Amino acid sequence: MSSYESFLRIPEWRFMDESISAKKRSALESFAADDTLCHLVGQQMSIPAVRTWVHDHTVVLGIQDHRLPNISEATSILENAGYQSIVRNSGGLAVVLDEGVLNISMILSEQNTSIDISTGYEIMLEFVKLLFPEAEGRIQAYEIVGSYCPGSYDLSIDGLKFAGISQRRLRQGIAVQVYLCIEGSGAERAELIRELYDVGLNGQDTKFVYPTIKPEVMASLSELLNLQLTVSEVNMRVQMLLRSLSENVTTGGFHDDEIEMYEFYLKRVVERNKKMLIT
């Protein structure tokens, strides 16, 4: 067992399945949910948690994306394509969410054990590897140049990116978030972000260097593994994996005594987004 797997093998996990219930809601609600879980888990008011979530036709922008010279025109292009835009509160650049993308948030506490940034990434990498045994030895983590939201923990198979990991830290809680492109075309999603940057930059020079998107370097797991994987199936795998890693898995949403905290974080996330996103 690797040292990172030891973070996964714990007595009890909390599992929140919002892979269906969140689809038609704003992705801002998911970031508020993760902030709430960070607070609860970080302060040991809750056991460590895993939350799965899916949002349809949404582009989540990074802070730098919102500073594109022509951001209004760029978000209009997204709207015309049927996508809403929000600004995320964790690191990274623009990513595409739709019904074929499963997001997994793993929330851990630093109350008793310090977890540095690289360790947080490695824990999620280990979880994804365990989730897809048919890809054993093939999943790698390094930056895929030409992908959207590039980073040192891009997850790829044969050089084609299917996932990216980010982190959010709050009140001694850590939310490690991964988006997994399960179904559909990874290249088509990348084409949407390529257009976002083409329109948003409009040939202008900027201090921040935005990625030059090459759609051909991105793919879905269904394409890479030549399997008819579905978000629903992978979501079930998540729950089964948690059960194999622990003695007990507690399921369900926020408890009545946690709702007030969630509403506080939701209000904060919504107000912050309004200030940042110019449309």
GROMACS .gro file of C-alpha atoms in nm:
model
  279
    1MET     CA    1   0.000   0.000   0.000
    2SER     CA    2   0.139   0.341  -0.096
    3SER     CA    3   0.173   0.617   0.159
    4TYR     CA    4  -0.099   0.809  -0.027
    5GLU     CA    5  -0.339   0.516  -0.019
    6SER     CA    6  -0.315   0.526   0.361
    7PHE     CA    7  -0.506   0.857   0.349
    8LEU     CA    8  -0.786   0.674   0.170
    9ARG     CA    9  -0.806   0.369   0.395
   10ILE     CA   10  -0.985   0.517   0.694
   11PRO     CA   11  -1.261   0.378   0.922
   12GLU     CA   12  -1.545   0.583   0.772
   13TRP     CA   13  -1.619   0.802   0.471
   14ARG     CA   14  -1.906   1.040   0.410
   15PHE     CA   15  -2.041   1.020   0.055
   16MET     CA   16  -2.261   1.287  -0.105
   17ASP     CA   17  -2.397   1.198  -0.448
   18GLU     CA   18  -2.505   1.506  -0.644
   19SER     CA   19  -2.433   1.358  -0.986
   20ILE     CA   20  -2.801   1.387  -1.079
   21SER     CA   21  -2.951   1.640  -0.838
   22ALA     CA   22  -2.702   1.918  -0.924
   23LYS     CA   23  -2.724   1.890  -1.305
   24LYS     CA   24  -2.962   2.178  -1.366
   25ARG     CA   25  -2.835   2.392  -1.078
   26SER     CA   26  -2.557   2.650  -1.089
   27ALA     CA   27  -2.206   2.518  -1.035
   28LEU     CA   28  -2.171   2.796  -0.776
   29GLU     CA   29  -2.373   2.569  -0.547
   30SER     CA   30  -2.107   2.301  -0.578
   31PHE     CA   31  -1.826   2.537  -0.481
   32ALA     CA   32  -2.035   2.650  -0.183
   33ALA     CA   33  -2.092   2.286  -0.088
   34ASP     CA   34  -1.719   2.215  -0.099
   35ASP     CA   35  -1.646   2.524   0.113
   36THR     CA   36  -1.903   2.402   0.365
   37LEU     CA   37  -1.748   2.055   0.374
   38CYS     CA   38  -1.401   2.208   0.409
   39HIS     CA   39  -1.521   2.394   0.718
   40LEU     CA   40  -1.702   2.092   0.864
   41VAL     CA   41  -1.427   1.838   0.796
   42GLY     CA   42  -1.143   2.079   0.875
   43GLN     CA   43  -1.294   2.159   1.215
   44GLN     CA   44  -1.376   1.789   1.272
   45MET     CA   45  -1.748   1.856   1.274
   46SER     CA   46  -1.775   1.589   1.004
   47ILE     CA   47  -1.580   1.281   0.900
   48PRO     CA   48  -1.379   1.306   0.572
   49ALA     CA   49  -1.607   1.329   0.272
   50VAL     CA   50  -1.629   1.256  -0.099
   51ARG     CA   51  -1.885   1.441  -0.308
   52THR     CA   52  -1.968   1.367  -0.672
   53TRP     CA   53  -2.130   1.632  -0.887
   54VAL     CA   54  -2.234   1.703  -1.245
   55HIS     CA   55  -2.343   2.035  -1.397
   56ASP     CA   56  -2.474   2.067  -1.748
   57HIS     CA   57  -2.340   2.315  -2.007
   58THR     CA   58  -2.121   2.527  -1.781
   59VAL     CA   59  -1.779   2.680  -1.833
   60VAL     CA   60  -1.599   2.742  -1.506
   61LEU     CA   61  -1.358   3.030  -1.549
   62GLY     CA   62  -1.043   3.093  -1.347
   63ILE     CA   63  -0.956   3.431  -1.200
   64GLN     CA   64  -0.715   3.503  -1.487
   65ASP     CA   65  -0.982   3.415  -1.745
   66HIS     CA   66  -1.210   3.683  -1.610
   67ARG     CA   67  -0.928   3.931  -1.686
   68LEU     CA   68  -0.922   3.855  -2.058
   69PRO     CA   69  -0.928   4.183  -2.256
   70ASN     CA   70  -1.255   4.090  -2.428
   71ILE     CA   71  -1.417   3.876  -2.161
   72SER     CA   72  -1.767   4.011  -2.235
   73GLU     CA   73  -1.747   3.906  -2.601
   74ALA     CA   74  -1.597   3.570  -2.499
   75THR     CA   75  -1.873   3.486  -2.252
   76SER     CA   76  -2.131   3.592  -2.511
   77ILE     CA   77  -1.984   3.332  -2.746
   78LEU     CA   78  -2.028   3.071  -2.470
   79GLU     CA   79  -2.386   3.181  -2.408
   80ASN     CA   80  -2.467   3.153  -2.779
   81ALA     CA   81  -2.331   2.797  -2.764
   82GLY     CA   82  -2.566   2.723  -2.473
   83TYR     CA   83  -2.313   2.748  -2.187
   84GLN     CA   84  -2.336   2.959  -1.873
   85SER     CA   85  -2.018   3.098  -1.714
   86ILE     CA   86  -1.908   3.125  -1.353
   87VAL     CA   87  -1.575   3.211  -1.185
   88ARG     CA   88  -1.429   2.943  -0.958
   89ASN     CA   89  -1.289   3.006  -0.611
   90SER     CA   90  -1.006   2.753  -0.643
   91GLY     CA   91  -0.698   2.766  -0.863
   92GLY     CA   92  -0.673   2.702  -1.235
   93LEU     CA   93  -0.814   2.822  -1.565
   94ALA     CA   94  -1.127   2.754  -1.769
   95VAL     CA   95  -1.279   2.405  -1.779
   96VAL     CA   96  -1.592   2.262  -1.940
   97LEU     CA   97  -1.864   2.090  -1.739
   98ASP     CA   98  -2.144   1.892  -1.903
   99GLU     CA   99  -2.341   1.571  -1.858
  100GLY     CA  100  -2.040   1.365  -1.966
  101VAL     CA  101  -1.804   1.510  -1.704
  102LEU     CA  102  -1.800   1.372  -1.350
  103ASN     CA  103  -1.650   1.591  -1.080
  104ILE     CA  104  -1.521   1.439  -0.758
  105SER     CA  105  -1.437   1.643  -0.449
  106MET     CA  106  -1.244   1.476  -0.168
  107ILE     CA  107  -1.244   1.671   0.157
  108LEU     CA  108  -0.980   1.597   0.420
  109SER     CA  109  -0.876   1.758   0.747
  110GLU     CA  110  -0.539   1.902   0.841
  111GLN     CA  111  -0.640   1.921   1.206
  112ASN     CA  112  -0.417   1.630   1.311
  113THR     CA  113  -0.194   1.570   1.007
  114SER     CA  114  -0.042   1.830   0.778
  115ILE     CA  115  -0.117   1.766   0.410
  116ASP     CA  116   0.092   1.974   0.171
  117ILE     CA  117  -0.027   2.068  -0.177
  118SER     CA  118   0.163   1.794  -0.363
  119THR     CA  119   0.035   1.531  -0.119
  120GLY     CA  120  -0.322   1.646  -0.180
  121TYR     CA  121  -0.273   1.597  -0.553
  122GLU     CA  122  -0.111   1.257  -0.506
  123ILE     CA  123  -0.399   1.134  -0.288
  124MET     CA  124  -0.649   1.215  -0.563
  125LEU     CA  125  -0.421   1.063  -0.828
  126GLU     CA  126  -0.413   0.740  -0.625
  127PHE     CA  127  -0.793   0.746  -0.594
  128VAL     CA  128  -0.839   0.787  -0.971
  129LYS     CA  129  -0.596   0.502  -1.041
  130LEU     CA  130  -0.793   0.276  -0.806
  131LEU     CA  131  -1.113   0.386  -0.976
  132PHE     CA  132  -0.999   0.262  -1.318
  133PRO     CA  133  -0.817  -0.072  -1.279
  134GLU     CA  134  -0.849  -0.133  -1.654
  135ALA     CA  135  -0.607   0.157  -1.706
  136GLU     CA  136  -0.349   0.012  -1.468
  137GLY     CA  137  -0.002   0.150  -1.536
  138ARG     CA  138  -0.128   0.387  -1.806
  139ILE     CA  139  -0.250   0.692  -1.610
  140GLN     CA  140   0.020   0.955  -1.579
  141ALA     CA  141   0.036   1.296  -1.413
  142TYR     CA  142   0.227   1.574  -1.587
  143GLU     CA  143   0.140   1.891  -1.775
  144ILE     CA  144  -0.021   1.833  -2.114
  145VAL     CA  145   0.078   2.133  -2.324
  146GLY     CA  146  -0.211   2.251  -2.538
  147SER     CA  147  -0.481   2.130  -2.298
  148TYR     CA  148  -0.722   2.362  -2.121
  149CYS     CA  149  -0.645   2.439  -1.755
  150PRO     CA  150  -0.294   2.294  -1.789
  151GLY     CA  151  -0.101   2.196  -1.477
  152SER     CA  152   0.155   1.954  -1.339
  153TYR     CA  153  -0.125   1.720  -1.232
  154ASP     CA  154  -0.301   1.685  -1.565
  155LEU     CA  155  -0.409   1.320  -1.584
  156SER     CA  156  -0.350   1.153  -1.918
  157ILE     CA  157  -0.327   0.822  -2.102
  158ASP     CA  158  -0.091   0.797  -2.398
  159GLY     CA  159  -0.034   1.172  -2.382
  160LEU     CA  160  -0.403   1.263  -2.405
  161LYS     CA  161  -0.555   1.450  -2.110
  162PHE     CA  162  -0.883   1.333  -1.960
  163ALA     CA  163  -0.876   1.501  -1.617
  164GLY     CA  164  -0.737   1.787  -1.412
  165ILE     CA  165  -0.700   1.837  -1.038
  166SER     CA  166  -0.735   2.153  -0.830
  167GLN     CA  167  -0.743   2.230  -0.458
  168ARG     CA  168  -0.931   2.457  -0.222
  169ARG     CA  169  -0.817   2.510   0.139
  170LEU     CA  170  -1.034   2.658   0.411
  171ARG     CA  171  -1.055   2.634   0.792
  172GLN     CA  172  -0.801   2.348   0.806
  173GLY     CA  173  -1.005   2.158   0.550
  174ILE     CA  174  -0.877   2.063   0.204
  175ALA     CA  175  -1.104   2.001  -0.094
  176VAL     CA  176  -0.916   1.821  -0.371
  177GLN     CA  177  -1.130   1.842  -0.683
  178VAL     CA  178  -1.093   1.644  -1.005
  179TYR     CA  179  -1.297   1.667  -1.323
  180LEU     CA  180  -1.312   1.343  -1.521
  181CYS     CA  181  -1.413   1.356  -1.887
  182ILE     CA  182  -1.599   1.026  -1.904
  183GLU     CA  183  -1.824   1.044  -2.209
  184GLY     CA  184  -1.823   1.228  -2.540
  185SER     CA  185  -1.542   1.406  -2.719
  186GLY     CA  186  -1.257   1.565  -2.528
  187ALA     CA  187  -1.149   1.750  -2.841
  188GLU     CA  188  -1.492   1.914  -2.884
  189ARG     CA  189  -1.479   2.045  -2.528
  190ALA     CA  190  -1.130   2.180  -2.592
  191GLU     CA  191  -1.249   2.350  -2.912
  192LEU     CA  192  -1.499   2.551  -2.705
  193ILE     CA  193  -1.222   2.676  -2.474
  194ARG     CA  194  -0.995   2.749  -2.772
  195GLU     CA  195  -1.267   2.978  -2.907
  196LEU     CA  196  -1.304   3.140  -2.562
  197TYR     CA  197  -0.938   3.243  -2.568
  198ASP     CA  198  -0.936   3.340  -2.936
  199VAL     CA  199  -1.227   3.579  -2.882
  200GLY     CA  200  -1.120   3.686  -2.533
  201LEU     CA  201  -0.769   3.783  -2.644
  202ASN     CA  202  -0.852   3.904  -2.996
  203GLY     CA  203  -0.481   3.911  -3.079
  204GLN     CA  204  -0.390   4.138  -2.788
  205ASP     CA  205  -0.078   4.090  -2.577
  206THR     CA  206  -0.129   4.032  -2.204
  207LYS     CA  207   0.104   4.001  -1.905
  208PHE     CA  208  -0.048   3.665  -1.822
  209VAL     CA  209   0.028   3.393  -2.076
  210TYR     CA  210  -0.292   3.209  -2.165
  211PRO     CA  211  -0.269   2.855  -2.301
  212THR     CA  212  -0.278   2.792  -2.674
  213ILE     CA  213  -0.541   2.520  -2.692
  214LYS     CA  214  -0.480   2.218  -2.913
  215PRO     CA  215  -0.801   2.012  -2.909
  216GLU     CA  216  -0.622   1.701  -3.035
  217VAL     CA  217  -0.439   1.656  -2.700
  218MET     CA  218  -0.762   1.599  -2.505
  219ALA     CA  219  -0.993   1.297  -2.493
  220SER     CA  220  -1.253   1.127  -2.277
  221LEU     CA  221  -1.194   0.805  -2.088
  222SER     CA  222  -1.447   0.630  -2.313
  223GLU     CA  223  -1.230   0.725  -2.611
  224LEU     CA  224  -0.902   0.637  -2.441
  225LEU     CA  225  -1.009   0.301  -2.299
  226ASN     CA  226  -1.234   0.213  -2.594
  227LEU     CA  227  -1.517   0.145  -2.350
  228GLN     CA  228  -1.873   0.272  -2.329
  229LEU     CA  229  -1.820   0.424  -1.987
  230THR     CA  230  -2.097   0.640  -1.843
  231VAL     CA  231  -2.099   0.902  -1.570
  232SER     CA  232  -2.358   0.695  -1.384
  233GLU     CA  233  -2.137   0.385  -1.391
  234VAL     CA  234  -1.828   0.571  -1.273
  235ASN     CA  235  -2.030   0.738  -0.999
  236MET     CA  236  -2.127   0.392  -0.877
  237ARG     CA  237  -1.761   0.290  -0.890
  238VAL     CA  238  -1.678   0.579  -0.658
  239GLN     CA  239  -1.920   0.456  -0.395
  240MET     CA  240  -1.805   0.094  -0.430
  241LEU     CA  241  -1.441   0.202  -0.401
  242LEU     CA  242  -1.512   0.395  -0.083
  243ARG     CA  243  -1.680   0.088   0.063
  244SER     CA  244  -1.373  -0.120  -0.017
  245LEU     CA  245  -1.147   0.137   0.149
  246SER     CA  246  -1.339   0.178   0.474
  247GLU     CA  247  -1.553  -0.006   0.724
  248ASN     CA  248  -1.850   0.222   0.675
  249VAL     CA  249  -1.981   0.477   0.424
  250THR     CA  250  -2.240   0.730   0.540
  251THR     CA  251  -2.455   0.864   0.256
  252GLY     CA  252  -2.685   1.162   0.222
  253GLY     CA  253  -2.682   1.538   0.189
  254PHE     CA  254  -2.624   1.810   0.444
  255HIS     CA  255  -2.789   1.758   0.781
  256ASP     CA  256  -3.040   2.011   0.914
  257ASP     CA  257  -2.777   2.162   1.147
  258GLU     CA  258  -2.537   2.210   0.852
  259ILE     CA  259  -2.775   2.389   0.616
  260GLU     CA  260  -2.724   2.732   0.773
  261MET     CA  261  -2.349   2.705   0.716
  262TYR     CA  262  -2.407   2.598   0.355
  263GLU     CA  263  -2.636   2.898   0.298
  264PHE     CA  264  -2.366   3.129   0.439
  265TYR     CA  265  -2.103   2.993   0.198
  266LEU     CA  266  -2.346   2.996  -0.095
  267LYS     CA  267  -2.424   3.363  -0.038
  268ARG     CA  268  -2.052   3.440  -0.020
  269VAL     CA  269  -1.974   3.248  -0.340
  270VAL     CA  270  -2.263   3.407  -0.533
  271GLU     CA  271  -2.172   3.761  -0.423
  272ARG     CA  272  -1.806   3.705  -0.512
  273ASN     CA  273  -1.900   3.572  -0.855
  274LYS     CA  274  -2.122   3.874  -0.927
  275LYS     CA  275  -1.831   4.107  -0.853
  276MET     CA  276  -1.585   3.919  -1.070
  277LEU     CA  277  -1.773   3.813  -1.380
  278ILE     CA  278  -1.848   4.090  -1.625
  279THR     CA  279  -2.106   3.992  -1.885
   0.00000   0.00000   0.00000
